[in-house]
Coordinates of C-alpha atoms and ligand atoms in Angstrom, one line a residue:
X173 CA -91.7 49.4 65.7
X174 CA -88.8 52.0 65.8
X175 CA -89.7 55.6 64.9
X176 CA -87.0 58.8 65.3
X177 CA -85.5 59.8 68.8
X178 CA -86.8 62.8 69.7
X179 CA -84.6 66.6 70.0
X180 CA -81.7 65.9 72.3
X181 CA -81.7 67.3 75.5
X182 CA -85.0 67.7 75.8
X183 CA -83.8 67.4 79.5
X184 CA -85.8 66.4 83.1
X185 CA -89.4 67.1 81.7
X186 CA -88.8 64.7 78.4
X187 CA -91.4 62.1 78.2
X188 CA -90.7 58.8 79.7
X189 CA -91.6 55.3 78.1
X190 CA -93.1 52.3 80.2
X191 CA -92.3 49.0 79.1
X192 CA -94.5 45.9 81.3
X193 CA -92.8 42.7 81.8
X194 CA -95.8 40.3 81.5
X195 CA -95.2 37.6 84.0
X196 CA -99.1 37.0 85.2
X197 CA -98.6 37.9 89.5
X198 CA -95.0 38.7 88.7
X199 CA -95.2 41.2 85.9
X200 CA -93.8 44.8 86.6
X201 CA -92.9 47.9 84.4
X202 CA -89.6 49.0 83.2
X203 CA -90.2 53.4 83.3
X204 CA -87.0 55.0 81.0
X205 CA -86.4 58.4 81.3
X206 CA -84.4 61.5 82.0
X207 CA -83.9 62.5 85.6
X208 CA -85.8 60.0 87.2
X209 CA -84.1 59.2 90.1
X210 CA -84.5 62.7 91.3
X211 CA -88.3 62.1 91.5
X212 CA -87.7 58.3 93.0
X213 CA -90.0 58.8 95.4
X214 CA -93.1 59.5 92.8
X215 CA -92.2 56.4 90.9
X216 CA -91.0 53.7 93.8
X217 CA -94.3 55.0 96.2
X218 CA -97.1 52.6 94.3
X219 CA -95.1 49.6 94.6
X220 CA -93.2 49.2 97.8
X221 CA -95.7 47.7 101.1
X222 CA -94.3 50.2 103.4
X223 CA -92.3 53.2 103.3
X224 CA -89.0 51.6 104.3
X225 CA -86.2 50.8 101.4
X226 CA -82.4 49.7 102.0
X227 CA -80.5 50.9 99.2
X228 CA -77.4 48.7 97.9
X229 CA -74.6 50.8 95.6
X230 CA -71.1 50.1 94.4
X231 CA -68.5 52.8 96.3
X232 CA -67.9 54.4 92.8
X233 CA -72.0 54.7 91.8
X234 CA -72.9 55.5 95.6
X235 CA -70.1 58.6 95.5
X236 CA -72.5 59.8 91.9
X237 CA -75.3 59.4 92.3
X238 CA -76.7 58.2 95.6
X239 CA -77.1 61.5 97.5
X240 CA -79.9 63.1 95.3
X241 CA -81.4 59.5 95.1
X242 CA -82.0 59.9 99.1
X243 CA -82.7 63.6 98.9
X244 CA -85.6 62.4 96.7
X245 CA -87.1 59.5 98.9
X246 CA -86.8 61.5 101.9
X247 CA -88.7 64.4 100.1
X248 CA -91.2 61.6 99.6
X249 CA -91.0 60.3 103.5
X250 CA -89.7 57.1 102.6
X251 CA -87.0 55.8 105.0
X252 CA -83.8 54.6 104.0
X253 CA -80.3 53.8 104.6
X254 CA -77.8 52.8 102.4
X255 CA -75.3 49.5 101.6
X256 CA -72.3 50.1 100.2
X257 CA -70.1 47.6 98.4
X258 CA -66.6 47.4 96.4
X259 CA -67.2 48.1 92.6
X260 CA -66.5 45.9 90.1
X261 CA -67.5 41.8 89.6
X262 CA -65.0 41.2 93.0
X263 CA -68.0 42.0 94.8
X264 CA -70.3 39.0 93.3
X265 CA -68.9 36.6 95.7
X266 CA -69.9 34.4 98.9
X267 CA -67.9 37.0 101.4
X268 CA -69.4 40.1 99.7
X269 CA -73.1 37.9 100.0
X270 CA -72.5 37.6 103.7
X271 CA -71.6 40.2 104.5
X272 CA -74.8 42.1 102.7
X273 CA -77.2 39.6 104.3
X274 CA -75.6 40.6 107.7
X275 CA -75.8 44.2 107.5
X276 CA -79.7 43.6 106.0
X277 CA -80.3 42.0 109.2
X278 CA -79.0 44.3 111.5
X279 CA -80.5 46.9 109.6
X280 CA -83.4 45.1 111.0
X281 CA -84.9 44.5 107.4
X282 CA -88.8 43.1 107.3
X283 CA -90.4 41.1 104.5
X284 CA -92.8 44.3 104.1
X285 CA -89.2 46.3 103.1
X286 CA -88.0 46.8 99.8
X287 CA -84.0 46.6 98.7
X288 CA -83.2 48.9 96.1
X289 CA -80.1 47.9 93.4
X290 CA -78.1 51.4 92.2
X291 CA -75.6 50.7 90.1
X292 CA -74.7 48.6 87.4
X293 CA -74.9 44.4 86.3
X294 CA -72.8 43.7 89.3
X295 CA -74.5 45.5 92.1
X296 CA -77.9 44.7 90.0
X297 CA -77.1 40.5 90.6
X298 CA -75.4 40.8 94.1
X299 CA -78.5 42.9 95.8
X300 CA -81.2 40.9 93.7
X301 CA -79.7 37.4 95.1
X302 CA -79.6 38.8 98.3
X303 CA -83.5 39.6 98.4
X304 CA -84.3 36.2 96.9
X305 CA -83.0 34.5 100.1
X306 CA -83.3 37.0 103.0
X307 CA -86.5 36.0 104.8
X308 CA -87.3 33.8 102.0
X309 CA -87.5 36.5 99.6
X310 CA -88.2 40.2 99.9
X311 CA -89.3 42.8 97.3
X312 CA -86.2 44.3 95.1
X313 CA -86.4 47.3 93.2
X314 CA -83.2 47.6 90.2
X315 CA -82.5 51.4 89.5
X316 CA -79.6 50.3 86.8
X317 CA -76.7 52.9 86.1
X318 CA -74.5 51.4 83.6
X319 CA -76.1 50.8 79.9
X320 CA -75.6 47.2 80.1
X321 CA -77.6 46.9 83.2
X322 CA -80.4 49.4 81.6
X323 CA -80.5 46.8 78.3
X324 CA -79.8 43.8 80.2
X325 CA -79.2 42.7 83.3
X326 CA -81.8 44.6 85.4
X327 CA -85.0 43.2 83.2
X328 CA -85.6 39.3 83.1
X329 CA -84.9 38.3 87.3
X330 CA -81.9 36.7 86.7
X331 CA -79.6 37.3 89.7
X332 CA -76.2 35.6 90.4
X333 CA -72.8 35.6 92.4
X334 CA -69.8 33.9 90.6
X335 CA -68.1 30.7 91.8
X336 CA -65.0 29.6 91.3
X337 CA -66.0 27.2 89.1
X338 CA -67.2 30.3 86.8
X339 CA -69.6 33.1 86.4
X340 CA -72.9 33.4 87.9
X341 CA -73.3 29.6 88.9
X342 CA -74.6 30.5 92.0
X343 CA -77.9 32.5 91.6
X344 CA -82.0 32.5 91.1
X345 CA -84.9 33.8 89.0
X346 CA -85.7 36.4 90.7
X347 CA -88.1 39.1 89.2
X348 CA -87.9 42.7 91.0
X349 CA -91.3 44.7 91.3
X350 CA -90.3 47.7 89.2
X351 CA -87.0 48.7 86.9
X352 CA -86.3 52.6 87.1
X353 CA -83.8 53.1 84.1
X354 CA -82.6 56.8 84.4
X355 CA -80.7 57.3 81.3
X356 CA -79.2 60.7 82.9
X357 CA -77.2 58.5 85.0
X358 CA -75.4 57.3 81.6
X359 CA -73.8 60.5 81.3
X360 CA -71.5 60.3 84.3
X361 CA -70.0 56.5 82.9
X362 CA -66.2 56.2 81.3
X363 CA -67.0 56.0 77.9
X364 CA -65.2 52.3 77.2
X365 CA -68.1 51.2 79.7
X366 CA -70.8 53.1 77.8
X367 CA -69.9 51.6 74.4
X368 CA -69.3 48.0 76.2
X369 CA -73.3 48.5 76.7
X370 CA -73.8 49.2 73.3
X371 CA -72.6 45.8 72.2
X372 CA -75.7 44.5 74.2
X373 CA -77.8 47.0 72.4
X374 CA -76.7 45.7 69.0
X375 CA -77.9 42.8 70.1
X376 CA -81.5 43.5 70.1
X377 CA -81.0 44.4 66.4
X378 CA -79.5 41.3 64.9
X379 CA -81.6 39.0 66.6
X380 CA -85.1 40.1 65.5
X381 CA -85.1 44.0 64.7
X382 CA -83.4 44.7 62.0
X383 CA -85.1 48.1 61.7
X384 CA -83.7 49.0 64.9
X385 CA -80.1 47.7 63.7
X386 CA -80.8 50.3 60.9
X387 CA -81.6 52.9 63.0
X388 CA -78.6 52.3 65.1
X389 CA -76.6 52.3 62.3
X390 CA -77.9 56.2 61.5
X391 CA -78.2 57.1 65.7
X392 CA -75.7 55.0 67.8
X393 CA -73.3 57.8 67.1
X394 CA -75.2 60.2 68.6
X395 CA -76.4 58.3 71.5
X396 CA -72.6 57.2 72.7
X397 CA -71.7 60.9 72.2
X398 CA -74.4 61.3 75.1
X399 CA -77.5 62.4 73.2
X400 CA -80.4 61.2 76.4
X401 CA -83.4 61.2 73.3
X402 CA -80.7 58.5 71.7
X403 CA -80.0 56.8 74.7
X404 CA -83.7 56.6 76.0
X405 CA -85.3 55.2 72.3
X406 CA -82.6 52.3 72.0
X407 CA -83.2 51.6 76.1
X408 CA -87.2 51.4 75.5
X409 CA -86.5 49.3 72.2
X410 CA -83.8 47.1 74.1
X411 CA -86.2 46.4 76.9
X412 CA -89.1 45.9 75.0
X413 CA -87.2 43.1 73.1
X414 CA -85.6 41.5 76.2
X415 CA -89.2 42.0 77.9
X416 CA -90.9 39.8 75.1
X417 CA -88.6 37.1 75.2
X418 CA -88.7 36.8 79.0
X419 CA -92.4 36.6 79.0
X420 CA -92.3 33.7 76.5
X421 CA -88.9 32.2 78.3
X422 CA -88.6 33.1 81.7
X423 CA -86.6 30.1 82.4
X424 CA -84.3 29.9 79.5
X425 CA -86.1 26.5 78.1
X426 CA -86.4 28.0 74.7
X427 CA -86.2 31.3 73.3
X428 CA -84.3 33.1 75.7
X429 CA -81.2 31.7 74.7
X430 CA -81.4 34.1 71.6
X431 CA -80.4 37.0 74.2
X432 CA -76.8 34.7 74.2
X433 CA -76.3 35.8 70.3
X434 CA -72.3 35.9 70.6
X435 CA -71.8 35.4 74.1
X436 CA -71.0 31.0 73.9
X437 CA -68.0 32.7 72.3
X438 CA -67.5 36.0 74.1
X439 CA -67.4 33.8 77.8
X440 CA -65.0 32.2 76.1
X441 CA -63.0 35.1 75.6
X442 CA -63.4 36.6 79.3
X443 CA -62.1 33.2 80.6
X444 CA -59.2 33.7 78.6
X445 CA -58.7 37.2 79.4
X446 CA -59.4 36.9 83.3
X447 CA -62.2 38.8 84.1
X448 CA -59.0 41.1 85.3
X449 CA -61.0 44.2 83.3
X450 CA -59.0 43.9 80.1
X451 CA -61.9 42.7 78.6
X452 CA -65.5 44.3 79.1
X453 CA -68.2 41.9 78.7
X454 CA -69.8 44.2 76.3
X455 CA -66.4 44.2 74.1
X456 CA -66.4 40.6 74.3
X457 CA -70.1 40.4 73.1
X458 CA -69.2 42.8 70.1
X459 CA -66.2 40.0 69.0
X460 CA -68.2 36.6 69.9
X461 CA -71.7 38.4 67.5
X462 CA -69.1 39.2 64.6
X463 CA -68.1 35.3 65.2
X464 CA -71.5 34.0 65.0
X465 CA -72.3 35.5 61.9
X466 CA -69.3 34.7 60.7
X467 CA -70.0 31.1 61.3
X468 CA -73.8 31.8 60.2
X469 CA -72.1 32.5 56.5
X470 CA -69.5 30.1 56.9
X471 CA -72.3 27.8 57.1
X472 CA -73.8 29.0 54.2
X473 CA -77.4 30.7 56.2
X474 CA -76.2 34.1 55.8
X475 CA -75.2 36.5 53.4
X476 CA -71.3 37.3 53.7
X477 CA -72.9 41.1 53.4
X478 CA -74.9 41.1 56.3
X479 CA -71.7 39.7 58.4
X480 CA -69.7 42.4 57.1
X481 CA -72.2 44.8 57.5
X482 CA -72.3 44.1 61.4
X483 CA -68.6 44.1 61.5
X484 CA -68.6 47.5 60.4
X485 CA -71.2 48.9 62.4
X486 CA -69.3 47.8 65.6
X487 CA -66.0 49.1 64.0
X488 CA -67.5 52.2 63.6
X489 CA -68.3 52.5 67.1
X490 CA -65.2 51.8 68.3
X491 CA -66.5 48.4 69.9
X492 CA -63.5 45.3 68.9
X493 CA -64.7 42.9 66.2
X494 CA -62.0 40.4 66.5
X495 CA -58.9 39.6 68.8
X496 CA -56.5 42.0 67.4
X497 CA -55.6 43.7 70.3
X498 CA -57.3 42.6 73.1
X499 CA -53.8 40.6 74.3
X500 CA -55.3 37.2 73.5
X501 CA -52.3 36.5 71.2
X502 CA -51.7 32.7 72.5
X503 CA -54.8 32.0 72.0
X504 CA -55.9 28.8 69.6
X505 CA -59.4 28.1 68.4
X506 CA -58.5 24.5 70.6
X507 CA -57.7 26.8 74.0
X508 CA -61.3 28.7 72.5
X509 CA -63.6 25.4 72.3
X510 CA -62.0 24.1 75.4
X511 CA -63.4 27.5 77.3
X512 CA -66.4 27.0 75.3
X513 CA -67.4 23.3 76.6
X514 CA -67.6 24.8 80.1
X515 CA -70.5 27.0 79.3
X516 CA -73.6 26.9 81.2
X517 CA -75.8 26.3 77.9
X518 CA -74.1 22.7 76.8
X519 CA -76.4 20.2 77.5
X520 CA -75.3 16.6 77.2
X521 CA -72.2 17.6 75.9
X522 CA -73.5 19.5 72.5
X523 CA -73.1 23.2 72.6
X524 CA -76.0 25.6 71.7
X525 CA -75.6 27.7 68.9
X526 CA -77.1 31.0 68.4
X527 CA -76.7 32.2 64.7
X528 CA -78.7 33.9 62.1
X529 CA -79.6 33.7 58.4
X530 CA -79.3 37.7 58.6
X531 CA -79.8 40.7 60.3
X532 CA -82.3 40.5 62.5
X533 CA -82.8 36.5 61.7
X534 CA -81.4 35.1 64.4
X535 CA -82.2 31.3 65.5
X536 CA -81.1 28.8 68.3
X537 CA -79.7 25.8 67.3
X538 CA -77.4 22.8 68.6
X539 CA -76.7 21.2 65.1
X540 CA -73.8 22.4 64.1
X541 CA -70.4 20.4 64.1
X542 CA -67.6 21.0 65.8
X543 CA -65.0 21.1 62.7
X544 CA -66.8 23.9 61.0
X545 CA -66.6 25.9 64.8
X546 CA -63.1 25.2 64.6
X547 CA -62.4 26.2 61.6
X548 CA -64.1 29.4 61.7
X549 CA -62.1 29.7 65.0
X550 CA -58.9 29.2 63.2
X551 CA -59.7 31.8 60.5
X552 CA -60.9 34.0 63.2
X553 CA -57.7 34.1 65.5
X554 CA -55.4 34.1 62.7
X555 CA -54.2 37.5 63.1
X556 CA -53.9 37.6 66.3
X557 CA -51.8 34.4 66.5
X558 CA -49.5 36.5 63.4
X559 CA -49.5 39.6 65.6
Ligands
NAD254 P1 -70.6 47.0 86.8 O1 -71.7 46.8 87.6 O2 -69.3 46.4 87.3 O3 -70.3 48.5 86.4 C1 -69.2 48.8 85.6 C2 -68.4 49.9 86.3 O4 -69.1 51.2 86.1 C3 -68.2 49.8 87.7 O5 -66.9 50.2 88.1 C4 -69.2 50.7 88.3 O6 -68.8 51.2 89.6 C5 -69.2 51.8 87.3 N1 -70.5 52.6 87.2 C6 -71.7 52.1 87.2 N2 -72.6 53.0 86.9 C7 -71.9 54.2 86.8 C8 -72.3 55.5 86.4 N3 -73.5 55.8 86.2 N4 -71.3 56.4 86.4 C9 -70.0 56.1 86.6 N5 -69.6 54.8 86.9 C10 -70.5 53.9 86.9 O7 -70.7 46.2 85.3 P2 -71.9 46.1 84.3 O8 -71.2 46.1 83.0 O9 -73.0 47.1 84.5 O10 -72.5 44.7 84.6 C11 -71.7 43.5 84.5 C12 -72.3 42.4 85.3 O11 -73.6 42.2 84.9 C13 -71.6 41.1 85.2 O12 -71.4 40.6 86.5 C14 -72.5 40.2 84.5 O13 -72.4 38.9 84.8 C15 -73.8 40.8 84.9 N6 -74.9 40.5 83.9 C16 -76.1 40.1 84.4 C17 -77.1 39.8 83.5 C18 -78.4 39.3 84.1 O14 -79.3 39.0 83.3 N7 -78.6 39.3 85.4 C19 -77.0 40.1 82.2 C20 -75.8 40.6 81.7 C21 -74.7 40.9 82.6
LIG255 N1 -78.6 38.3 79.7 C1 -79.3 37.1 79.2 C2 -80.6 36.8 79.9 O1 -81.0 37.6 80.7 O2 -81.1 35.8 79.6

């Protein structure tokens, strides 16, 4: 499945990969490339009804990278103005919703237009709920910026605002028609936000792929040092995974829940921390996967190797792999369940459980009991209660 990135910097002519979504009258491609929002116009032209986009950005993407996108849809005659919204997960509220679906309208916005997302998970979920329910739905298009959203959030048509209950309670399935994933953008992202993406990435590798955890292993250096051959093979690998599932699982009745390996525990850990940008979701994803394989051994499905072997991976990439340091000191593995019983995935009161009898082994399962989660809690956060 996973074969060698190709020369780096092969630069704006290197091939790009297509990955389909297959969701029968919804399906659509993922296209992963270098330099590809340069050329939007040549990709977005076959899917949109008319000519006629309204782009939705983040103030900090828009400033990067929004110009040249419009230089290249104008090039191709397509008419467009622009949205521009606070960055950062402020922005997925009600008041940032209304206002979006107020300047849509005066923009005069038809069901035959497109929105277009640029920019990462936040802007990704803010503009995709917003064309699920103007005019009863119109066409979106997610042109992710951030690693995360290129691995995660832009493929699979979920799209949320938060509440203040919690995160993304507020939201629909909502597929877009096309996913352009321009892994040049990558290169202009703070590094803490590019290596928070390749927690996600991970992922992919312990839950069915451990040939591509291996490859990672020899590569993921190269890609977080900004190598776009690096960056576009684990992309077209990630979204190939996430694709499958999603065909089998749009709905999250089964499978899909395997895309929440480590993140029952990393929500958790963002709820603690505040979502006040201490804590990356990415960096909590690395810490709650290093927790379910350490319950998967504690268990006794996993070799105590293979959980050490993904601690060290994400150690070597600089990604946390426990709560040392992330100023979580007060917290108890009681505080920890307590956040856990809030997440969206308990179902009559029994958590879900992602874990794995190895790398690339993962499995979804709610039989587990609560004093052996505790207890690998209490091992867990022991140095950082010490500390
Ligand atoms: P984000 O959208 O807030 O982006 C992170 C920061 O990077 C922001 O400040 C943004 O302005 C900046 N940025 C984005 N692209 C940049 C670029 N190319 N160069 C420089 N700066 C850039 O955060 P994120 O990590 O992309 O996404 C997190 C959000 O995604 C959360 O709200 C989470 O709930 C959501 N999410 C959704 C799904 C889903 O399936 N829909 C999956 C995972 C996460
Ligand atoms: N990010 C998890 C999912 O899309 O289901």
């Amino acid at each position: 499945m996973v074969g060698s990135p190709k020369q780096t910097g092969e630069g704006p002519d290197a091939p790009t990969e297509t990955v389909r979504v297959e969701l029968a009258e919804r399906s659509y491609d993922i296209i992963i490339g270098e330099g590809l929002l340069a050329d939007a116009g040549t990709y977005l032209a076959p899917v949109l009804t008319r000519p006629r986009v309204v782009i939705v950005s983040d103030e900090t993407v828009a400033g990067l990278h929004l110009p040249p996108l419009r230089e290249a849809l104008n090039r191709s005659g397509i008419r467009n103005d622009a949205i521009i919204v606070p960055a950062g997960e402020g922005s997925k509220n009600f008041t940032q919703l209304q206002s979006l679906l107020d300047r849509l309208l005066e923009l005069r916005v038809e069901r035959r237009d497109t929105i277009l997302a640029l920019g990462g998970g936040v802007v990704g979920d803010l503009a995709g709920f917003a064309a699920a329910i103007l005019r009863r739905g119109i066409d979106f298009i997610q042109l992710p910026t951030t690693l995360l959203a290129q691995v995660d959030s832009s493929v699979g048509g979920k799209t949320a605002i938060n509440a203040a209950q919690g995160k993304n309670l507020i939201g629909a399935f909502y597929q877009p028609r096309l996913v352009l994933a321009d892994v040049t953008t990558l290169t202009s992202l703070p590094a803490r936000e590019l290596r928070a993406g390749y927690g996600e990435v991970v992922k992919y590798g312990l839950i069915d792929d451990f040939e591509f955890f291996q490859w990672l292993e020899k590569n993921g250096a190269d890609l977080l040092a900004g190598s776009g051959a690096a960056m576009r093979h684990a992309v077209a690998v990630s979204c190939r995974a996430k694709a499958a599932i999603v065909a089998r699982d749009e709905r999250e009745s089964g499978d899909r829940a395997l895309l929440n390996l480590g993140h029952t525990f990393a929500h958790a850990l963002e709820a603690e921390a505040g979502y006040d940008g201490r804590l990356l979701h990415g960096e909590a994803v690395s810490v709650g996967m290093c927790m379910a394989f350490a319950l998967s051994t504690r268990l006794g499905l996993c070799p105590s190797q293979d959980a050490e072997r993904v601690r060290r991976h994400l150690s070597e990439m600089e990604l946390p792999t426990g709560t040392d340091g992330l100023g979580l000191a007060a917290l108890t593995a009681e505080t920890m369940l307590g956040h856990m019983r809030q997440d969206k995935k308990v179902t009559d009161g029994q958590l879900t459980f992602i874990l794995a009898r190895g790398i690339g082994q993962a499995f979804v399962t709610r039989d587990v009991a609560e004093a052996d989660v505790k207890e690998m809690l209490y091992d867990a956060l022991r140095p950082a209660r010490a500390g």
